Amino acid sequence: MIAVIVPFYQRQPGLLHRALSSIAQQRWTGELRVLVTDDGSPVPAETELDGLPSSLIAQVRILRQSNAGPAAARNLALDALPPGADMVAFLDSDDVWDATHLANVDAARKAGAALYFADHWRQEDPLTRFAECGFQPDGRAIAAGSPDIVWCNPRSLMQTIVRRSPVGTSTVAISRDLIGLRRLRTDLRTAGEDSLFWLSVLETGPRVACSTHCEAVYGRGVSVFNHRSWGDERSLRTALDEMQAQRAFRQMFSSDPVAAALIEDRCRDLDLTFWQALFACVRRLKFGAVWLATTYVGKRPLALLRMPRATIRAVRQQFQRNPA
């Protein structure tokens, strides 16, 4: 049995219905359960089931919690997995699967894979995620009849995730035994919690397979907006969460100087992003963001070294937008 976990918080009706429809359209016909966690969504999950095939509705269970973020929503569903589920697939409520996805998950599982992921594409991007990251899996095919599904080295994949992750949550499936008691970090509500989870799983050295076929299309619901582009407290929160995730990466790769250098480069970029976002907030008189700056610097004092450069960049950008 494959259990599908769908965290749900949306303001726009129809997104969850579309995601669930993509589950109903799967070519795989094995036993399936769908756990939807309503994370205090403004659009109730029940209203999204209307019009779906009765065969799918019968397999859907709706869980509820007060709004606590996608990690907590996924954790609630992991705690409620049905006894017969031996594989767990993840799908965000504003994304859709290609009709081949679960069949490919099942093929990888039967070949011995404990973790599976696939290429995917975001609606506003010109390239798929694998192409954006320059990710080219070089393992052999898992079977003669599955040329697009290949084996991946778990250690190499860990380093790739630190550099720029090709792993999209809505393409991931993990064996229940491999997940065990692991859960996602709920303190990182806007960024990094999923990559940390994949890394904690990969540390055990499982057999990993991935598909070069694009198996998910990412939408533009509440959960996928890039907060850093908004110039408000949410952008600062995202940068803060990403920085904390990078600190956790550093602990995982403390003995790997190459990974440590990549992580520090990423932290420096985040420092610049954070200060520029803070300046944008100040220009908009959103002084409530200052407490986030205090938190950020408290966790990463080196960020102060990037403030002068960020100031110059912000002033230059402002001048370019509003020349004299």
Short mmCIF file of C-alpha atoms in Angstrom, two decimals:
data_model
loop_
_atom_site.label_atom_id
_atom_site.label_comp_id
_atom_site.label_asym_id
_atom_site.label_seq_id
_atom_site.Cartn_x
_atom_site.Cartn_y
_atom_site.Cartn_z
CA MET A 1 0.00 0.00 0.00
CA ILE A 2 1.13 3.54 -0.79
CA ALA A 3 -0.01 6.30 1.57
CA VAL A 4 -0.10 9.81 0.10
CA ILE A 5 0.36 12.73 2.50
CA VAL A 6 -1.12 16.10 1.49
CA PRO A 7 -0.72 19.13 3.82
CA PHE A 8 -3.47 21.63 3.07
CA TYR A 9 -3.65 25.37 3.66
CA GLN A 10 -5.05 27.43 0.80
CA ARG A 11 -7.15 30.54 0.30
CA GLN A 12 -8.08 29.73 -3.29
CA PRO A 13 -10.75 27.06 -3.88
CA GLY A 14 -10.04 24.29 -6.34
CA LEU A 15 -6.33 23.73 -5.76
CA LEU A 16 -6.70 20.68 -3.52
CA HIS A 17 -9.39 19.33 -5.85
CA ARG A 18 -6.91 19.57 -8.73
CA ALA A 19 -4.16 17.84 -6.73
CA LEU A 20 -6.48 15.01 -5.69
CA SER A 21 -7.70 14.66 -9.26
CA SER A 22 -4.12 13.98 -10.32
CA ILE A 23 -4.07 11.13 -7.80
CA ALA A 24 -7.30 9.74 -9.25
CA GLN A 25 -5.75 9.83 -12.74
CA GLN A 26 -2.76 7.65 -11.82
CA ARG A 27 -2.21 4.62 -14.01
CA TRP A 28 -1.10 2.60 -11.01
CA THR A 29 -3.94 0.46 -9.65
CA GLY A 30 -2.48 -0.78 -6.37
CA GLU A 31 -3.83 -0.19 -2.87
CA LEU A 32 -3.83 3.48 -1.92
CA ARG A 33 -4.68 5.72 1.02
CA VAL A 34 -4.67 9.54 1.02
CA LEU A 35 -4.15 11.52 4.23
CA VAL A 36 -5.06 15.20 3.88
CA THR A 37 -4.09 17.38 6.85
CA ASP A 38 -6.28 20.48 7.00
CA ASP A 39 -3.83 22.93 8.60
CA GLY A 40 -6.50 25.43 9.65
CA SER A 41 -7.11 26.19 5.97
CA PRO A 42 -9.43 29.11 5.07
CA VAL A 43 -10.86 26.79 2.40
CA PRO A 44 -12.10 23.67 4.22
CA ALA A 45 -10.69 20.41 2.88
CA GLU A 46 -14.11 18.74 2.73
CA THR A 47 -15.38 21.20 0.12
CA GLU A 48 -12.56 20.16 -2.23
CA LEU A 49 -13.80 16.57 -2.50
CA ASP A 50 -16.94 17.39 -4.48
CA GLY A 51 -16.85 15.91 -7.96
CA LEU A 52 -13.97 13.53 -7.33
CA PRO A 53 -14.42 9.83 -8.18
CA SER A 54 -16.14 7.97 -5.36
CA SER A 55 -13.41 5.33 -5.51
CA LEU A 56 -10.84 7.97 -4.51
CA ILE A 57 -13.05 9.70 -1.93
CA ALA A 58 -13.38 6.35 -0.16
CA GLN A 59 -9.60 6.29 0.30
CA VAL A 60 -9.29 9.87 1.61
CA ARG A 61 -8.99 10.61 5.31
CA ILE A 62 -9.02 14.23 6.47
CA LEU A 63 -7.01 15.13 9.55
CA ARG A 64 -7.27 18.54 11.24
CA GLN A 65 -5.03 20.81 13.24
CA SER A 66 -4.78 24.50 14.05
CA ASN A 67 -2.46 26.25 11.63
CA ALA A 68 1.07 25.09 12.42
CA GLY A 69 2.77 24.93 9.03
CA PRO A 70 3.43 22.21 6.44
CA ALA A 71 6.01 20.30 8.50
CA ALA A 72 3.58 19.85 11.40
CA ALA A 73 0.84 18.90 8.94
CA ARG A 74 3.02 16.21 7.38
CA ASN A 75 4.07 14.96 10.82
CA LEU A 76 0.44 14.57 11.89
CA ALA A 77 -0.20 12.42 8.83
CA LEU A 78 2.96 10.37 9.44
CA ASP A 79 1.67 9.64 12.95
CA ALA A 80 -1.65 8.49 11.44
CA LEU A 81 -0.33 6.17 8.71
CA PRO A 82 -2.56 3.12 8.21
CA PRO A 83 -1.02 -0.21 9.29
CA GLY A 84 -0.70 -1.61 5.77
CA ALA A 85 1.18 1.34 4.27
CA ASP A 86 4.76 0.41 3.39
CA MET A 87 5.54 3.41 1.15
CA VAL A 88 4.81 7.09 1.82
CA ALA A 89 4.47 9.58 -1.03
CA PHE A 90 4.23 13.35 -0.57
CA LEU A 91 2.11 15.78 -2.59
CA ASP A 92 1.57 19.47 -1.81
CA SER A 93 -1.97 20.71 -2.22
CA ASP A 94 -1.23 23.10 -5.09
CA ASP A 95 0.82 20.62 -7.15
CA VAL A 96 -0.24 17.89 -9.57
CA TRP A 97 1.30 14.57 -10.52
CA ASP A 98 1.94 13.17 -13.94
CA ALA A 99 -0.19 10.04 -14.45
CA THR A 100 2.93 7.83 -14.34
CA HIS A 101 4.19 8.92 -10.92
CA LEU A 102 2.86 6.23 -8.60
CA ALA A 103 3.59 3.50 -11.16
CA ASN A 104 7.21 4.67 -11.20
CA VAL A 105 7.29 4.81 -7.39
CA ASP A 106 6.04 1.22 -7.33
CA ALA A 107 8.60 0.11 -9.92
CA ALA A 108 11.41 1.63 -7.86
CA ARG A 109 10.06 0.04 -4.68
CA LYS A 110 9.94 -3.39 -6.30
CA ALA A 111 13.52 -2.94 -7.51
CA GLY A 112 14.59 -2.33 -3.89
CA ALA A 113 14.60 1.47 -3.60
CA ALA A 114 13.76 2.90 -0.19
CA LEU A 115 13.72 6.52 -1.40
CA TYR A 116 12.50 7.83 -4.73
CA PHE A 117 12.22 11.27 -6.32
CA ALA A 118 11.75 12.70 -9.81
CA ASP A 119 12.29 15.76 -11.93
CA HIS A 120 9.59 18.43 -11.73
CA TRP A 121 8.68 21.81 -13.11
CA ARG A 122 7.28 25.01 -11.64
CA GLN A 123 4.73 26.82 -13.79
CA GLU A 124 6.61 30.11 -13.97
CA ASP A 125 10.06 28.59 -14.64
CA PRO A 126 11.53 27.95 -18.12
CA LEU A 127 13.48 24.85 -17.00
CA THR A 128 12.75 21.75 -14.97
CA ARG A 129 14.34 21.51 -11.53
CA PHE A 130 16.99 19.00 -12.59
CA ALA A 131 18.05 21.35 -15.40
CA GLU A 132 18.11 24.37 -13.05
CA CYS A 133 20.37 22.48 -10.63
CA GLY A 134 22.53 20.91 -13.32
CA PHE A 135 21.61 17.53 -11.83
CA GLN A 136 22.36 14.57 -14.07
CA PRO A 137 22.04 11.22 -12.28
CA ASP A 138 24.66 8.83 -13.63
CA GLY A 139 23.52 5.57 -12.10
CA ARG A 140 22.35 2.61 -14.15
CA ALA A 141 18.68 2.00 -14.89
CA ILE A 142 16.84 0.04 -12.21
CA ALA A 143 15.45 -2.32 -14.86
CA ALA A 144 15.48 -2.84 -18.62
CA GLY A 145 11.88 -1.68 -18.87
CA SER A 146 12.45 1.51 -16.85
CA PRO A 147 15.20 3.49 -18.65
CA ASP A 148 14.17 6.82 -17.06
CA ILE A 149 14.49 5.50 -13.50
CA VAL A 150 18.10 5.18 -12.34
CA TRP A 151 19.99 4.49 -9.15
CA CYS A 152 21.56 7.37 -7.21
CA ASN A 153 24.48 7.35 -4.79
CA PRO A 154 23.04 8.56 -1.46
CA ARG A 155 26.25 10.30 -0.34
CA SER A 156 26.62 12.15 -3.63
CA LEU A 157 22.96 13.13 -3.46
CA MET A 158 23.48 14.59 0.02
CA GLN A 159 26.23 16.85 -1.30
CA THR A 160 24.03 17.83 -4.24
CA ILE A 161 21.18 18.78 -1.90
CA VAL A 162 23.52 21.05 0.06
CA ARG A 163 24.75 22.69 -3.15
CA ARG A 164 21.32 23.15 -4.76
CA SER A 165 18.65 20.59 -4.12
CA PRO A 166 17.03 18.83 -7.08
CA VAL A 167 14.66 17.01 -4.74
CA GLY A 168 11.08 18.28 -4.83
CA THR A 169 8.81 17.26 -1.98
CA SER A 170 5.89 16.50 -4.29
CA THR A 171 7.98 13.87 -6.10
CA VAL A 172 9.38 12.09 -3.04
CA ALA A 173 8.34 8.65 -1.82
CA ILE A 174 10.05 6.92 1.13
CA SER A 175 9.61 3.49 2.63
CA ARG A 176 7.85 3.50 5.96
CA ASP A 177 10.65 1.50 7.58
CA LEU A 178 13.19 4.11 6.48
CA ILE A 179 11.12 6.95 7.94
CA GLY A 180 10.71 5.17 11.25
CA LEU A 181 10.30 7.72 14.02
CA ARG A 182 11.86 10.57 12.02
CA ARG A 183 9.75 13.68 11.72
CA LEU A 184 10.16 17.07 10.05
CA ARG A 185 11.34 20.08 12.04
CA THR A 186 8.32 22.23 12.85
CA ASP A 187 10.32 25.32 13.85
CA LEU A 188 11.26 25.87 10.19
CA ARG A 189 7.88 26.81 8.79
CA THR A 190 8.92 28.48 5.54
CA ALA A 191 12.13 26.85 4.31
CA GLY A 192 14.64 24.04 4.80
CA GLU A 193 12.61 21.55 6.80
CA ASP A 194 12.13 19.18 3.87
CA SER A 195 15.81 19.14 2.83
CA LEU A 196 16.84 18.43 6.41
CA PHE A 197 14.43 15.51 6.47
CA TRP A 198 15.81 14.04 3.23
CA LEU A 199 19.36 14.42 4.52
CA SER A 200 18.56 12.69 7.81
CA VAL A 201 17.13 9.77 5.82
CA LEU A 202 20.04 9.68 3.35
CA GLU A 203 22.56 9.55 6.20
CA THR A 204 21.55 5.92 6.72
CA GLY A 205 22.75 4.99 3.22
CA PRO A 206 19.50 3.69 1.71
CA ARG A 207 19.05 2.56 -1.89
CA VAL A 208 17.88 5.62 -3.82
CA ALA A 209 16.28 5.81 -7.26
CA CYS A 210 15.21 8.85 -9.24
CA SER A 211 13.38 9.50 -12.48
CA THR A 212 14.56 11.96 -15.11
CA HIS A 213 10.96 12.20 -16.30
CA CYS A 214 9.08 15.32 -15.11
CA GLU A 215 6.51 13.81 -12.75
CA ALA A 216 5.05 16.87 -11.01
CA VAL A 217 3.97 20.37 -11.93
CA TYR A 218 4.22 22.88 -9.10
CA GLY A 219 1.47 25.47 -8.74
CA ARG A 220 1.29 28.92 -7.18
CA GLY A 221 -0.69 28.38 -4.02
CA VAL A 222 0.09 29.81 -0.59
CA SER A 223 2.89 27.36 0.11
CA VAL A 224 5.02 28.00 -2.97
CA PHE A 225 5.41 31.79 -3.13
CA ASN A 226 8.97 32.98 -2.76
CA HIS A 227 8.56 35.18 0.32
CA ARG A 228 12.01 36.72 -0.13
CA SER A 229 10.72 38.69 -3.11
CA TRP A 230 7.95 40.36 -1.15
CA GLY A 231 9.94 42.80 0.99
CA ASP A 232 7.99 42.16 4.19
CA GLU A 233 8.27 40.13 7.38
CA ARG A 234 7.58 36.90 5.51
CA SER A 235 10.67 37.39 3.36
CA LEU A 236 12.75 37.84 6.50
CA ARG A 237 11.22 34.77 8.10
CA THR A 238 12.11 32.67 5.04
CA ALA A 239 15.73 33.89 5.06
CA LEU A 240 15.96 33.19 8.80
CA ASP A 241 14.60 29.66 8.40
CA GLU A 242 16.94 28.96 5.50
CA MET A 243 19.91 30.17 7.52
CA GLN A 244 18.95 27.90 10.42
CA ALA A 245 18.65 24.99 8.00
CA GLN A 246 22.14 25.76 6.69
CA ARG A 247 23.48 25.68 10.25
CA ALA A 248 21.98 22.21 10.63
CA PHE A 249 23.57 21.19 7.31
CA ARG A 250 26.94 22.32 8.67
CA GLN A 251 26.61 20.01 11.66
CA MET A 252 25.80 17.09 9.34
CA PHE A 253 28.83 17.83 7.14
CA SER A 254 31.29 18.92 9.83
CA SER A 255 33.98 16.58 8.45
CA ASP A 256 33.45 17.52 4.80
CA PRO A 257 35.43 20.69 3.92
CA VAL A 258 33.93 20.97 0.43
CA ALA A 259 30.36 20.86 1.75
CA ALA A 260 31.28 23.23 4.59
CA ALA A 261 32.58 25.78 2.06
CA LEU A 262 29.40 25.50 0.00
CA ILE A 263 27.28 26.00 3.11
CA GLU A 264 29.22 29.09 4.15
CA ASP A 265 28.85 30.55 0.64
CA ARG A 266 25.10 29.97 0.88
CA CYS A 267 24.98 31.63 4.31
CA ARG A 268 26.77 34.70 2.95
CA ASP A 269 24.21 34.94 0.16
CA LEU A 270 21.43 34.63 2.72
CA ASP A 271 22.99 37.42 4.80
CA LEU A 272 22.79 39.78 1.82
CA THR A 273 19.25 38.65 1.05
CA PHE A 274 18.21 39.24 4.66
CA TRP A 275 19.64 42.75 4.93
CA GLN A 276 18.16 43.81 1.60
CA ALA A 277 14.76 42.47 2.67
CA LEU A 278 15.07 44.33 5.98
CA PHE A 279 15.88 47.59 4.18
CA ALA A 280 12.80 47.05 2.00
CA CYS A 281 10.70 46.64 5.15
CA VAL A 282 12.11 49.79 6.69
CA ARG A 283 11.35 51.76 3.53
CA ARG A 284 7.76 50.56 3.87
CA LEU A 285 7.77 51.59 7.54
CA LYS A 286 7.37 47.97 8.67
CA PHE A 287 9.47 48.33 11.78
CA GLY A 288 8.06 45.17 13.34
CA ALA A 289 10.63 43.31 11.24
CA VAL A 290 13.44 44.56 13.50
CA TRP A 291 12.89 41.71 15.98
CA LEU A 292 13.59 39.23 13.18
CA ALA A 293 16.86 41.04 12.48
CA THR A 294 17.78 40.69 16.14
CA THR A 295 17.03 36.97 15.99
CA TYR A 296 19.01 36.51 12.78
CA VAL A 297 22.10 38.30 14.07
CA GLY A 298 21.83 36.49 17.40
CA LYS A 299 22.07 33.16 15.58
CA ARG A 300 24.62 34.34 13.01
CA PRO A 301 26.72 37.31 14.22
CA LEU A 302 28.87 37.11 11.06
CA ALA A 303 25.89 38.49 9.17
CA LEU A 304 26.87 41.95 10.41
CA LEU A 305 29.90 41.79 8.11
CA ARG A 306 27.58 41.72 5.10
CA MET A 307 25.51 44.73 6.15
CA PRO A 308 27.67 47.42 4.43
CA ARG A 309 27.68 45.53 1.13
CA ALA A 310 23.93 44.95 1.34
CA THR A 311 23.39 48.63 2.09
CA ILE A 312 25.35 49.68 -0.99
CA ARG A 313 23.48 47.17 -3.15
CA ALA A 314 20.09 48.31 -1.81
CA VAL A 315 20.91 52.00 -2.42
CA ARG A 316 22.13 51.21 -5.93
CA GLN A 317 18.97 49.27 -6.75
CA GLN A 318 16.81 52.04 -5.37
CA PHE A 319 18.68 54.60 -7.50
CA GLN A 320 18.26 52.44 -10.61
CA ARG A 321 14.51 52.26 -9.98
CA ASN A 322 14.22 55.98 -9.22
CA PRO A 323 17.02 57.84 -11.05
CA ALA A 324 17.36 61.55 -10.46
#
